[in-house]
XYZ file of C-alpha atoms in Angstrom:
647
model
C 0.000 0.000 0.000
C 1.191 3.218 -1.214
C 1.870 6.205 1.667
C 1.796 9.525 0.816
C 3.822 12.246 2.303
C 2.258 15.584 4.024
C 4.792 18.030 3.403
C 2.901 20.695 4.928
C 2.348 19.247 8.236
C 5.613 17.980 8.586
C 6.987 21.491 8.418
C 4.126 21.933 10.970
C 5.807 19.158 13.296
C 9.672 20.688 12.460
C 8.466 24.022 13.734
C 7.173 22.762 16.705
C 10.056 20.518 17.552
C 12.131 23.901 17.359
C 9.646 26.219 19.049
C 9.674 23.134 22.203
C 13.339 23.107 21.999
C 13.938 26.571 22.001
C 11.859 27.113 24.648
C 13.565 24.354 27.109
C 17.269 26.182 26.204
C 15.875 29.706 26.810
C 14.282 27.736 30.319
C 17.578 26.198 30.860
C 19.218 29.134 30.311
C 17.134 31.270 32.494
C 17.611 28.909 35.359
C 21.176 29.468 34.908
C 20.956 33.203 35.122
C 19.031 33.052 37.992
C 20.980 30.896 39.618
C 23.876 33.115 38.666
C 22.408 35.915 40.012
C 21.428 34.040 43.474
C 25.191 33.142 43.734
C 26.423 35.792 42.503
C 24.958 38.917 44.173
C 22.199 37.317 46.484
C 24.771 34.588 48.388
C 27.811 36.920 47.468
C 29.014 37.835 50.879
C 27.598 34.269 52.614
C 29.469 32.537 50.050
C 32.825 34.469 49.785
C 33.335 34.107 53.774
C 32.641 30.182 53.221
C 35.554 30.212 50.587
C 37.334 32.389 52.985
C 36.949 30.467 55.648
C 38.270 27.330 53.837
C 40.999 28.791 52.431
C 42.095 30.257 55.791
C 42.057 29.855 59.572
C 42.197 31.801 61.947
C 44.531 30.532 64.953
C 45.356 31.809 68.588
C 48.617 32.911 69.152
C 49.293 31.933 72.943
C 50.723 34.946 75.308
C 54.171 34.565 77.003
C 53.174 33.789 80.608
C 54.386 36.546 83.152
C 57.889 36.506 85.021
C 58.200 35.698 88.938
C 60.714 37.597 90.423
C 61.955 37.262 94.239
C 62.459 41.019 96.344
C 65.748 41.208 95.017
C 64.493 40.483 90.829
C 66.519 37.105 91.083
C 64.021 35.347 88.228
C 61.885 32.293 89.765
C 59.713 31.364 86.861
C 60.302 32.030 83.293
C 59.344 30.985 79.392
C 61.516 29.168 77.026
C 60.532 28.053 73.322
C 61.257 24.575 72.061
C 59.744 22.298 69.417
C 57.259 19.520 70.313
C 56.321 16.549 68.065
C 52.245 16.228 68.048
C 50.223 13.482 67.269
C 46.639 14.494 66.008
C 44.808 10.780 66.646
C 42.198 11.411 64.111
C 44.651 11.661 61.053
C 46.448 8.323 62.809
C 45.334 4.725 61.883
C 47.268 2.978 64.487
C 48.923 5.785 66.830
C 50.817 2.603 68.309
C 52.532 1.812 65.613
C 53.393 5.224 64.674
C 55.095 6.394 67.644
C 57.080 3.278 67.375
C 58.297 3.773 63.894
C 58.787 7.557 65.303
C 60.945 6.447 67.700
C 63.753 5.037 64.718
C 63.886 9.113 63.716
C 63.837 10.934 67.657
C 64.245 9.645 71.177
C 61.001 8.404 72.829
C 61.411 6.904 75.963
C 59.408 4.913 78.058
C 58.198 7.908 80.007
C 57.041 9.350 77.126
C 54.440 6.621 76.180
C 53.207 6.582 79.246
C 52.931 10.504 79.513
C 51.096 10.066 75.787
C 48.847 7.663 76.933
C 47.854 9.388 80.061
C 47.008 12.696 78.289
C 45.602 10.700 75.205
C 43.151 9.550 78.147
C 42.464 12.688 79.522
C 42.007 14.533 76.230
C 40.044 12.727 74.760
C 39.051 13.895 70.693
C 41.791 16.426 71.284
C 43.323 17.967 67.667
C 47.063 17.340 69.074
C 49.161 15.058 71.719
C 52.824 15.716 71.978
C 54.666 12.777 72.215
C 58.170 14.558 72.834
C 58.761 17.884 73.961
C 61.466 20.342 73.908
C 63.437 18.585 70.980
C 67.050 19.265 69.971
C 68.043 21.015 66.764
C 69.197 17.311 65.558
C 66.179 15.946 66.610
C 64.045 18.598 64.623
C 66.592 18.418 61.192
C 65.772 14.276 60.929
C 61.774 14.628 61.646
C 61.834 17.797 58.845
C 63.892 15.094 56.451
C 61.036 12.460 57.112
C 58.040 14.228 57.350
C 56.495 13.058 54.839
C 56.717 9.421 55.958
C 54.246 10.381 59.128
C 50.942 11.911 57.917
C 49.217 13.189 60.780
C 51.960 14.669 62.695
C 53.248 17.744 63.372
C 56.714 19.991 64.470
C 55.288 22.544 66.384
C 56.874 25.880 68.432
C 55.772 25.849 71.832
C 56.626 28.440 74.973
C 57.430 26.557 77.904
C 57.795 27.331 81.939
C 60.749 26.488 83.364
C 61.782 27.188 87.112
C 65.711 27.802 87.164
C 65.893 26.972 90.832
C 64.067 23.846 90.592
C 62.932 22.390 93.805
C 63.601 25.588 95.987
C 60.383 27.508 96.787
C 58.041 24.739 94.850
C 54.880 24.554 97.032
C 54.959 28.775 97.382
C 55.898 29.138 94.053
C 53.953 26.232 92.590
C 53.441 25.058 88.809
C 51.264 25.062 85.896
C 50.081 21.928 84.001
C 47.658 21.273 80.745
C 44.235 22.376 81.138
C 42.078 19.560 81.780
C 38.078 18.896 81.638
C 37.797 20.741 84.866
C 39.641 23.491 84.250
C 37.693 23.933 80.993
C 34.628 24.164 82.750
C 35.594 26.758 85.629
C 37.234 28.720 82.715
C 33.958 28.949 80.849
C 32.463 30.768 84.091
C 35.332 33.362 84.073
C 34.201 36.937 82.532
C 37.386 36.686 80.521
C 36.896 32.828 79.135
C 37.387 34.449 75.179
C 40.856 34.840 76.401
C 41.861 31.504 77.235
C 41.282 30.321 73.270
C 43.926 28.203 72.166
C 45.350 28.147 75.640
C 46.785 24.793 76.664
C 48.155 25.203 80.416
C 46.940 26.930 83.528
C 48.220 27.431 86.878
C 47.606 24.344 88.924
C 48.991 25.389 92.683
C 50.857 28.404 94.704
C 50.998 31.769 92.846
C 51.084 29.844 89.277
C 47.284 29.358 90.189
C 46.292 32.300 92.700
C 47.600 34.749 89.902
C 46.454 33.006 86.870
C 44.720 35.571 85.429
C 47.651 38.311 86.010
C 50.058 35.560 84.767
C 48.056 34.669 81.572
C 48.685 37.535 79.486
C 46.357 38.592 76.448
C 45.972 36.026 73.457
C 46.614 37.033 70.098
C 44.996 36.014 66.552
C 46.594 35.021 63.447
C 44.891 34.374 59.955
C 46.578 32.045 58.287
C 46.148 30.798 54.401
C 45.878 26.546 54.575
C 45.610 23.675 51.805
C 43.176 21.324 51.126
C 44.906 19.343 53.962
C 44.822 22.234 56.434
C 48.729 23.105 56.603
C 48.872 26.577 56.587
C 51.258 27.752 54.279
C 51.073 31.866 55.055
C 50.364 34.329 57.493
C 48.075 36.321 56.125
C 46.999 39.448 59.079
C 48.472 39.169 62.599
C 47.322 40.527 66.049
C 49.731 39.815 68.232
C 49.465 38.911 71.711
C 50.240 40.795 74.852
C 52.494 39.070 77.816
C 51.319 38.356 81.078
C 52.143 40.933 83.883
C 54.864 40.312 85.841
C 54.904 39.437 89.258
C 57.309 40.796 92.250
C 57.339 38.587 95.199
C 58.145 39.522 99.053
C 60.246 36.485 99.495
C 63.935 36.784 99.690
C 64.821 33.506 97.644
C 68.370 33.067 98.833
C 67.032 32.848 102.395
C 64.294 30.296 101.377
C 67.199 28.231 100.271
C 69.134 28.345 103.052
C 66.152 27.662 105.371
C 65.362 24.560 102.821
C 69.215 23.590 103.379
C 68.870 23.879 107.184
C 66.138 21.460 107.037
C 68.243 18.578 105.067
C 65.915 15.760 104.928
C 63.590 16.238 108.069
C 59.675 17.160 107.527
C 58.196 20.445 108.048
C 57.692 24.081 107.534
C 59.112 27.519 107.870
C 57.860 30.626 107.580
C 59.344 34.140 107.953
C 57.965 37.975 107.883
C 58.628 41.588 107.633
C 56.863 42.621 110.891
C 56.542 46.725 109.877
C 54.526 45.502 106.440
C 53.506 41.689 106.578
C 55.816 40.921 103.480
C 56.751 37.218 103.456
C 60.273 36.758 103.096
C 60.456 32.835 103.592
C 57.554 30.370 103.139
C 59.357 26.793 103.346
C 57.437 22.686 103.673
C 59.526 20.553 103.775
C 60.017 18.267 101.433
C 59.715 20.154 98.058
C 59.372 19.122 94.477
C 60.592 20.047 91.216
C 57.938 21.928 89.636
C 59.821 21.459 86.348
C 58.337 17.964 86.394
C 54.404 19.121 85.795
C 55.359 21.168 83.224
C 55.056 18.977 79.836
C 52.498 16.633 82.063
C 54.139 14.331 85.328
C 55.005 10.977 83.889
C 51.951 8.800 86.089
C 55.377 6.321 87.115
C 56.642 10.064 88.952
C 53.384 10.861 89.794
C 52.480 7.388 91.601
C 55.685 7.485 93.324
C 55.033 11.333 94.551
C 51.693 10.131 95.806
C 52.711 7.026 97.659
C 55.860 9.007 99.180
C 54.863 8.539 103.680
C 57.164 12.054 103.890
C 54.330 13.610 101.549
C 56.223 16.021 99.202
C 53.058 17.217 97.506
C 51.997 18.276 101.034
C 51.995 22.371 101.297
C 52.684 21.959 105.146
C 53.351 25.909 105.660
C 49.792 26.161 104.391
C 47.513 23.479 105.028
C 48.809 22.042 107.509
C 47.429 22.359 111.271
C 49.515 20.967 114.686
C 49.104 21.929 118.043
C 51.522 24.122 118.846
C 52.929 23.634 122.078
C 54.920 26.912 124.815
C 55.233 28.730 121.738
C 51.619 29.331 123.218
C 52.848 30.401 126.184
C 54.043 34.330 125.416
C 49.902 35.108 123.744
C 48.471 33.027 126.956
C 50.740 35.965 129.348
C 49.785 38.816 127.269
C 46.053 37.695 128.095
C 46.533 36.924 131.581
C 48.242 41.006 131.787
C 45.392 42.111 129.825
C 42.646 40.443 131.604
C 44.452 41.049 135.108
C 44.472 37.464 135.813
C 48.367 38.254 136.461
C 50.610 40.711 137.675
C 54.005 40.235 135.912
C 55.305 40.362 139.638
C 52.789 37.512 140.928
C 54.674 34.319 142.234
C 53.092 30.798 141.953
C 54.781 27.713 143.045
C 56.045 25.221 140.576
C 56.210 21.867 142.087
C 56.509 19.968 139.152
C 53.070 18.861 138.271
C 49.243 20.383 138.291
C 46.294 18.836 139.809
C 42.755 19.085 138.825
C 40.211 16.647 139.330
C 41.906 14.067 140.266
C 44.769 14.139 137.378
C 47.863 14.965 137.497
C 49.036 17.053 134.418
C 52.485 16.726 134.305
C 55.221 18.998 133.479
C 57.987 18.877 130.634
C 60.569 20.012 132.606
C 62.500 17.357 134.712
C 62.845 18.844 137.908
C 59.719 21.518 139.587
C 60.923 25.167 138.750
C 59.974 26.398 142.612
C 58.886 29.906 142.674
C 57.744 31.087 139.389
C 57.036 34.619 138.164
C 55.233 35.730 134.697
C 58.650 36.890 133.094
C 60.557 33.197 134.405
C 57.667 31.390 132.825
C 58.388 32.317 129.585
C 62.305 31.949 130.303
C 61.890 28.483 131.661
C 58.504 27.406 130.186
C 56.846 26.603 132.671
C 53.932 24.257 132.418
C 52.647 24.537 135.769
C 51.922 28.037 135.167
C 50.241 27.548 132.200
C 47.833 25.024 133.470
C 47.075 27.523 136.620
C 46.393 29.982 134.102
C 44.489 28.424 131.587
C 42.059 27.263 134.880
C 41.574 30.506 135.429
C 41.026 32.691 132.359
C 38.535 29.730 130.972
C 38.579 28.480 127.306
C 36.015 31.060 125.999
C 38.357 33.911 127.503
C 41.340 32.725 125.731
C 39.521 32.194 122.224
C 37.993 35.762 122.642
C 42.001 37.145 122.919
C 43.627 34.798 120.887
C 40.976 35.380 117.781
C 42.429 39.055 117.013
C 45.881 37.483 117.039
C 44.825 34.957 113.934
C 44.881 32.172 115.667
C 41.950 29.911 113.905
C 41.545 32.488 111.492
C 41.773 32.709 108.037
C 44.765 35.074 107.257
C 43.943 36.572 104.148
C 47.280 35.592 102.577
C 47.259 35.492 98.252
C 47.587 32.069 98.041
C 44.440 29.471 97.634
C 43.821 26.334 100.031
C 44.883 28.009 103.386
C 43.212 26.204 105.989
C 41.284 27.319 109.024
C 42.688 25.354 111.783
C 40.564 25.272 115.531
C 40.763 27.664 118.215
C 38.732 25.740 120.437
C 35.811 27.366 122.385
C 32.491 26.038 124.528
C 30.158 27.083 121.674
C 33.070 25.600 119.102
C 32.820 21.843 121.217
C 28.820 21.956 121.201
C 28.632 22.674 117.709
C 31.148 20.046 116.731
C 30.574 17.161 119.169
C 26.872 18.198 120.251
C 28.789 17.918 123.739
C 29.447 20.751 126.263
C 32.843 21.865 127.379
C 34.425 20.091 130.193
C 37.086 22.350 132.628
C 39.627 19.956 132.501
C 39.795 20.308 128.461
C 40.987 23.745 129.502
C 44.391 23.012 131.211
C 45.616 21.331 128.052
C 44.673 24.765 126.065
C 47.015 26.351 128.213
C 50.281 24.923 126.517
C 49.147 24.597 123.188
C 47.927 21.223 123.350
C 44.132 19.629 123.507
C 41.832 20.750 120.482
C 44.260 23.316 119.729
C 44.890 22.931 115.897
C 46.524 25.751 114.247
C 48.588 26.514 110.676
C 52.482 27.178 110.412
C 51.052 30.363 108.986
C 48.689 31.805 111.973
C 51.454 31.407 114.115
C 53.835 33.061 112.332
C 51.577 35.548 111.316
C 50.366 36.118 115.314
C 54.466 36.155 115.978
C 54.800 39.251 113.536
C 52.171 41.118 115.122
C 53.489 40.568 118.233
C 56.950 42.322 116.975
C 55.153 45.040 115.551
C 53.548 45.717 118.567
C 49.947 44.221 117.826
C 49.044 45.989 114.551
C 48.076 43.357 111.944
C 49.645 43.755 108.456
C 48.380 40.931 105.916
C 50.596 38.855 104.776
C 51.141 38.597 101.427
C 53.339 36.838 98.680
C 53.174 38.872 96.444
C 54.233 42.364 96.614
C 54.473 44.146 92.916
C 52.531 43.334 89.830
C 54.494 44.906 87.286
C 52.041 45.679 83.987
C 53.355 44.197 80.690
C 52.326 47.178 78.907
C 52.981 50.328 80.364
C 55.591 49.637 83.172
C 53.518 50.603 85.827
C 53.672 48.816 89.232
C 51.069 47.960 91.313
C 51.312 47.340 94.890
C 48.984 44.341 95.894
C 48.069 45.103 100.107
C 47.671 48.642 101.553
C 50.035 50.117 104.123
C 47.400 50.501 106.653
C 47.159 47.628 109.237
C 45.040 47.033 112.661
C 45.915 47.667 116.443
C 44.868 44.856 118.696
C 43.317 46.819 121.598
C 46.612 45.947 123.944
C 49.208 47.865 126.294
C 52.106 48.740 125.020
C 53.678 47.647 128.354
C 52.340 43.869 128.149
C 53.705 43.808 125.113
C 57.067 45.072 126.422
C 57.196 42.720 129.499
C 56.459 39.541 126.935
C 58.854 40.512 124.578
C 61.669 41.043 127.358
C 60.601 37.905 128.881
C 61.377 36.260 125.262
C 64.362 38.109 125.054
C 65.948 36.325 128.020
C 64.630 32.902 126.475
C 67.886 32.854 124.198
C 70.015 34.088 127.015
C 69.837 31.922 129.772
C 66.237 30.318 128.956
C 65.431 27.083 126.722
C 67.214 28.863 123.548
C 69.960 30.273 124.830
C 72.207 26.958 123.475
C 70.903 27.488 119.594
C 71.602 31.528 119.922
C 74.900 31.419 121.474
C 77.060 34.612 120.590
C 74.727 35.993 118.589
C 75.604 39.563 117.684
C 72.337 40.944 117.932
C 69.157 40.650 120.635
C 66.617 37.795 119.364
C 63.092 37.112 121.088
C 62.292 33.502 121.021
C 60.198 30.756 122.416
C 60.500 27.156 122.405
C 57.467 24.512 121.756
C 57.777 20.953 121.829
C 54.350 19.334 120.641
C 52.618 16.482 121.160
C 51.399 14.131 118.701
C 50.203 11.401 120.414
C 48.903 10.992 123.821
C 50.619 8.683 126.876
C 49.417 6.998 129.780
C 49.294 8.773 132.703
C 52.197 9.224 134.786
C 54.255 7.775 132.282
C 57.378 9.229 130.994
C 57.910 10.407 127.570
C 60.700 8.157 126.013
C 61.497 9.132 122.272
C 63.494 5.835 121.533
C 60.497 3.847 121.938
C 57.974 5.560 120.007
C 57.817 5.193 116.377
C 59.548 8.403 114.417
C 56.421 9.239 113.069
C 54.604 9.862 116.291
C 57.542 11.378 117.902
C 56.991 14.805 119.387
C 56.717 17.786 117.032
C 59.894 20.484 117.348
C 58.725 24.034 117.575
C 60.547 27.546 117.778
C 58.964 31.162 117.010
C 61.854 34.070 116.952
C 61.941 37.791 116.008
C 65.001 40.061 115.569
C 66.598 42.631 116.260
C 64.987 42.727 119.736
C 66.660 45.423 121.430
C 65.494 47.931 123.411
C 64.378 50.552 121.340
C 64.971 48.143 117.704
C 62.541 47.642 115.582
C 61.874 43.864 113.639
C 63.001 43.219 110.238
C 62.122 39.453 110.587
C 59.331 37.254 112.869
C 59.847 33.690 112.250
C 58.028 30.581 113.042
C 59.456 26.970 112.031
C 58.144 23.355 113.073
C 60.661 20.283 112.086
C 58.072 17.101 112.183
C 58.815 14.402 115.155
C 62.109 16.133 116.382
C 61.637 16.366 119.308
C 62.732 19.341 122.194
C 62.372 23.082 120.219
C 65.648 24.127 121.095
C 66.953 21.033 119.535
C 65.962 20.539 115.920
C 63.827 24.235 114.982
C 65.995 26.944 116.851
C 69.150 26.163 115.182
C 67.124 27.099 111.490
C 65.377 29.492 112.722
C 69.303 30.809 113.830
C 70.492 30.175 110.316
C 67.857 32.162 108.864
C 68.136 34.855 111.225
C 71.957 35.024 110.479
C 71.802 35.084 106.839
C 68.913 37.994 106.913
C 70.401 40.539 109.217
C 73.949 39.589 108.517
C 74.215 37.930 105.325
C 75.879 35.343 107.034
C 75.220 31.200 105.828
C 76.374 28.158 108.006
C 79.747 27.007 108.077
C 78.930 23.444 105.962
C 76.871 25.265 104.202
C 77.378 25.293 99.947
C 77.154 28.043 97.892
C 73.886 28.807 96.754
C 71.766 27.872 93.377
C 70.654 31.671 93.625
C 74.330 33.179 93.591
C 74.928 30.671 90.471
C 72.068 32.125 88.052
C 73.546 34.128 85.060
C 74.615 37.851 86.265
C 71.464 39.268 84.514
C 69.548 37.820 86.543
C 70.989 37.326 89.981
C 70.631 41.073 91.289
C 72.372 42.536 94.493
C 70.759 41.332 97.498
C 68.690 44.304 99.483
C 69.964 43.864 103.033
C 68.600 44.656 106.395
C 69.666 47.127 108.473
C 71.938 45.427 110.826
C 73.782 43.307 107.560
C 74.281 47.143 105.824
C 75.855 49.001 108.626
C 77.879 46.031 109.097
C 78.864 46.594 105.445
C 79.483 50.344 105.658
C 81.656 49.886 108.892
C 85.287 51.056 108.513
């Protein structure tokens, strides 16, 4: 069957085809337009700081951390740069085996893994790890020749602390360490948590932590241009960051470290003030340890060790620990009994060698009775008997009414966190605690120091200063200067101004000549033998655990530990008419007598402050040895500078 063609309407069907296709290219192409224009002018700006974004970064640039100087500018704490190979675990298959093929190119020790793995723990879906720190130029020239073999990690510039006279001042001083989840979340509380971007360590204890924010500095911002694979390759703008302020301390260091010295390996704390303006000038526990060692993170090995040590280095005794505090009670207990006029300083008791009160006999240290026994031979002698009559009769409420004024069971103020409050025992203190009332033979106990009496190395130093300076309070402080960054300008941190205790000048004379004699023919007068210079002491010897009654107190056969605590509170010059440079109270941990073990440091340090003068034995210091930059003439008291200007 024949077809026949239809010219016509297949020009009709062409046409059509055309007019359809033309009209899906001009749709097409109108779609493209408009979706030119929505990314090109609509999404412009949205889009460009997308691109911008991945084609740079913008990184925190961390602050140098603020210098610690001692009185004297002898640098404590400073900052050091040094390279640290990183491991970012996300960009790592098997971190295991790459720190072990890391270790054929640089030195990774045992200690290293373990630090790795203990911050790998506690950082958990952190961006880097170090895995070494503070690498040597060597080190860094063989990981730059390899680095392509180890995707995933990085040579990085990092400031470190370092603390130049390692172990000497640690627990005042202190030390930073990596921020951890903790410290993350009190940081996001602070007002200035923006600043603390990028920031990877903090101050953990001592002034490292109680002046963080001084310390910290301002962070800086960098953009930086990156690759696909997020190296950045240039800098692009920089705002750089501004240093921490520096801090000034009132500690002399070269007398902490002969104080530490004196100590050699015994237990326990020293601490020493400027009477006239509450400036600490020693503040020793005893053991110490490097704060170098926290810095890149403890190795756990170092850490378990520090932990199970029975001496307890990481122990801030000056601080947090309490003790009763045995006669160096005694001189605040006479001062109350002249206040209250419970006692004349002419009225004569009789000492016959013990006390007794219902039914007990409360002995006395001394080994034979003292006989007649005035307020100013009390002191000289330390007499117990008196004490214990005294106590009786002032009460335990009248002596924690006088003694709370003095700082005893107080807070001090001082700018360091985690003091502790100690007990200054009282009727309403005893109800509240044991729901029990207070019993009058708890009292006689009070009156040497012992019983509930708990109290820090720091109140009694503290109460021993503002006895020198004739009861006005000054708060102690650690810190005396901060020193802005910026401008130079120095800020004192405590006001001039103290507090008068309501007390008479003479009762403070007739104590402090009774301590005078102490170290001239009293229970110090062996450790202050021809000294050139008038010293007011008192001995304590402290109890730590209780004996039977009427049984003698026999050192060899009582374990070391629970041996009796060795006390001695001093301040010099103590002339008639001289005013203190230095109050000092020490405790050396199950030594035994006062005059014994604590007098003789307390001597050392009270020769090297007024006369520059160190033990015989005695090697030079770490302080003398820093670089002459930093090791500054020493500012020396009055006594050690006429000496000096003598003919």
């Amino acid at each position: 069957m024949k077809v026949f063609r239809n010219p016509q309407q297949e020009v009709d069907l062409f046409r059509s085809r055309v007019v359809v296709a033309a009209l899906v290219v001009l749709a097409a192409f109108a779609a493209l337009a408009a979706r030119f224009v929505w990314l090109q002018v609509i999404k412009h700006d949205e889009l460009h700081q997308r691109a911008e974004a991945q084609r740079t970064a913008l990184v925190p640039v961390t602050a140098n951390r603020g210098l610690i100087h001692d009185r004297n500018g002898i640098v404590i704490a400073e900052n050091f740069s040094a390279y640290t190979l990183e491991i970012n675990p996300r960009q790592v298959g098997d971190v295991a085996a790459v720190v072990d093929e890391l270790a054929t190119v640089v030195d990774i020790q045992p200690r290293d893994r373990r630090r790795f793995k203990k911050l790998a723990d506690e950082l958990k879906g952190a961006e880097s790890i170090p895995i070494r720190t503070r690498l040597s130029d060597e080190e860094v020239a063989r990981f730059t020749a390899q680095r392509y073999r180890f995707p995933g990690v990085e040579l990085r510039a990092r400031l470190f602390r370092h603390y130049p006279l390692g172990e000497v001042g640690s627990h005042m001083v202190g030390h930073i360490g990596r921020i951890s989840p903790a410290d993350k979340e009190r940081i996001e509380r602070w007002s200035d948590a923006a600043n603390y971007a990028g920031a990877e360590y903090i101050g953990k204890t001592g002034i490292e932590a109680s002046y963080q924010r001084e310390l910290h500095g301002t962070t800086g911002m960098q953009e930086v241009e990156i690759t696909a694979g997020g190296r950045a390759v240039r800098t692009l703008t920089l705002t750089p960051p501004v240093a921490g302020n520096a801090l000034r301390l009132s500690i002399d260091i070269r007398l902490q470290e002969v104080v530490e010295r004196a100590f050699e390996d015994r237990r326990g704390a020293l601490i020493a003030i400027e009477p006239a303006t509450g400036d600490v000038l020693a503040f020793v526990s005893m053991p110490t340890v490097d704060p170098n060692l926290f810095v890149d993170g403890i190795d756990p090995k170092v850490w378990e060790e520090l932990n199970a040590d029975p001496d307890k280095p990481l122990l801030n005794r000056a601080l947090r620990g309490t003790y009763p505090i045995g006669s160096t009670y005694k001189p605040f207990l006479a001062l109350a009994a002249l206040e209250t006029g419970k006692r004349r300083p002419e009225q004569v008791i009789n000492d016959p060698g013990f006390f007794m009160y219902g039914g007990r006999r409360f002995r006395d240290s001394n080994k034979v009775p003292l006989g007649a026994v005035d307020l100013h031979r009390s002191i000289v002698k330390s007499s117990d008997i008196y004490y214990y009559m005294l106590a009786d009769d002032l009460g335990v409420d009248t002596i924690h009414d006088f003694m709370k004024p003095w700082g005893f069971g107080q807070i001090t103020g001082i700018d360091i966190d985690g003091e502790m409050t100690g007990i200054l025992p009282s009727s309403e203190w005893k109800l509240r605690r044991f729901k029990q009332k207070w019993y009058g033979g708890e009292t006689i106990s009070i009156g040497i120091g012992q019983g509930y009496n708990a109290f820090t190395l720091l109140q009694l130093a503290h109460a021993t200063a503002t006895l020198a300076n004739d009861g006005v309070v000054m708060k102690p402080h650690l810190v005396k200067i901060v020193e802005d960054a910026v401008t130079g300008e120095q800020r004192p941190t405590v006001p001039a101004a103290g507090v008068q205790i309501p007390v008479r000048q003479e009762h403070i004379r007739i104590v402090r000549e009774a301590m005078v004699d102490v170290n001239i023919s009293g229970t110090g007068r062996t450790a202050f033998a021809g000294a050139p210079y008038k010293v007011a002491g008192k001995t304590g010897t402290a109890q730590v655990v209780g004996i039977k009654a009427n049984e003698k107190y026999d050192a060899s056969k009582i374990d070391e530990r629970h041996r009796d605590h060795s006390l001695y509170i001093a301040f010099a010059p103590a002339g008639p008419g001289e005013k203190p440079v230095i109050a000092i109270a020490a405790l050396v941990e199950n030594a035994g007598f006062g005059a014994r073990a604590a007098a003789p440091i307390v001597r050392a340090a009270i020769d090297y402050y007024l006369l520059g003068k160190l033990p015989p034995a005695m090697a030079p210091l770490k302080s003398d040895r820093l670089p002459p930059e930093a090791a500054q003439p020493r500012e020396l008291p009055r006594l050690a500078q006429a000496a000096a200007d003598a003919p």
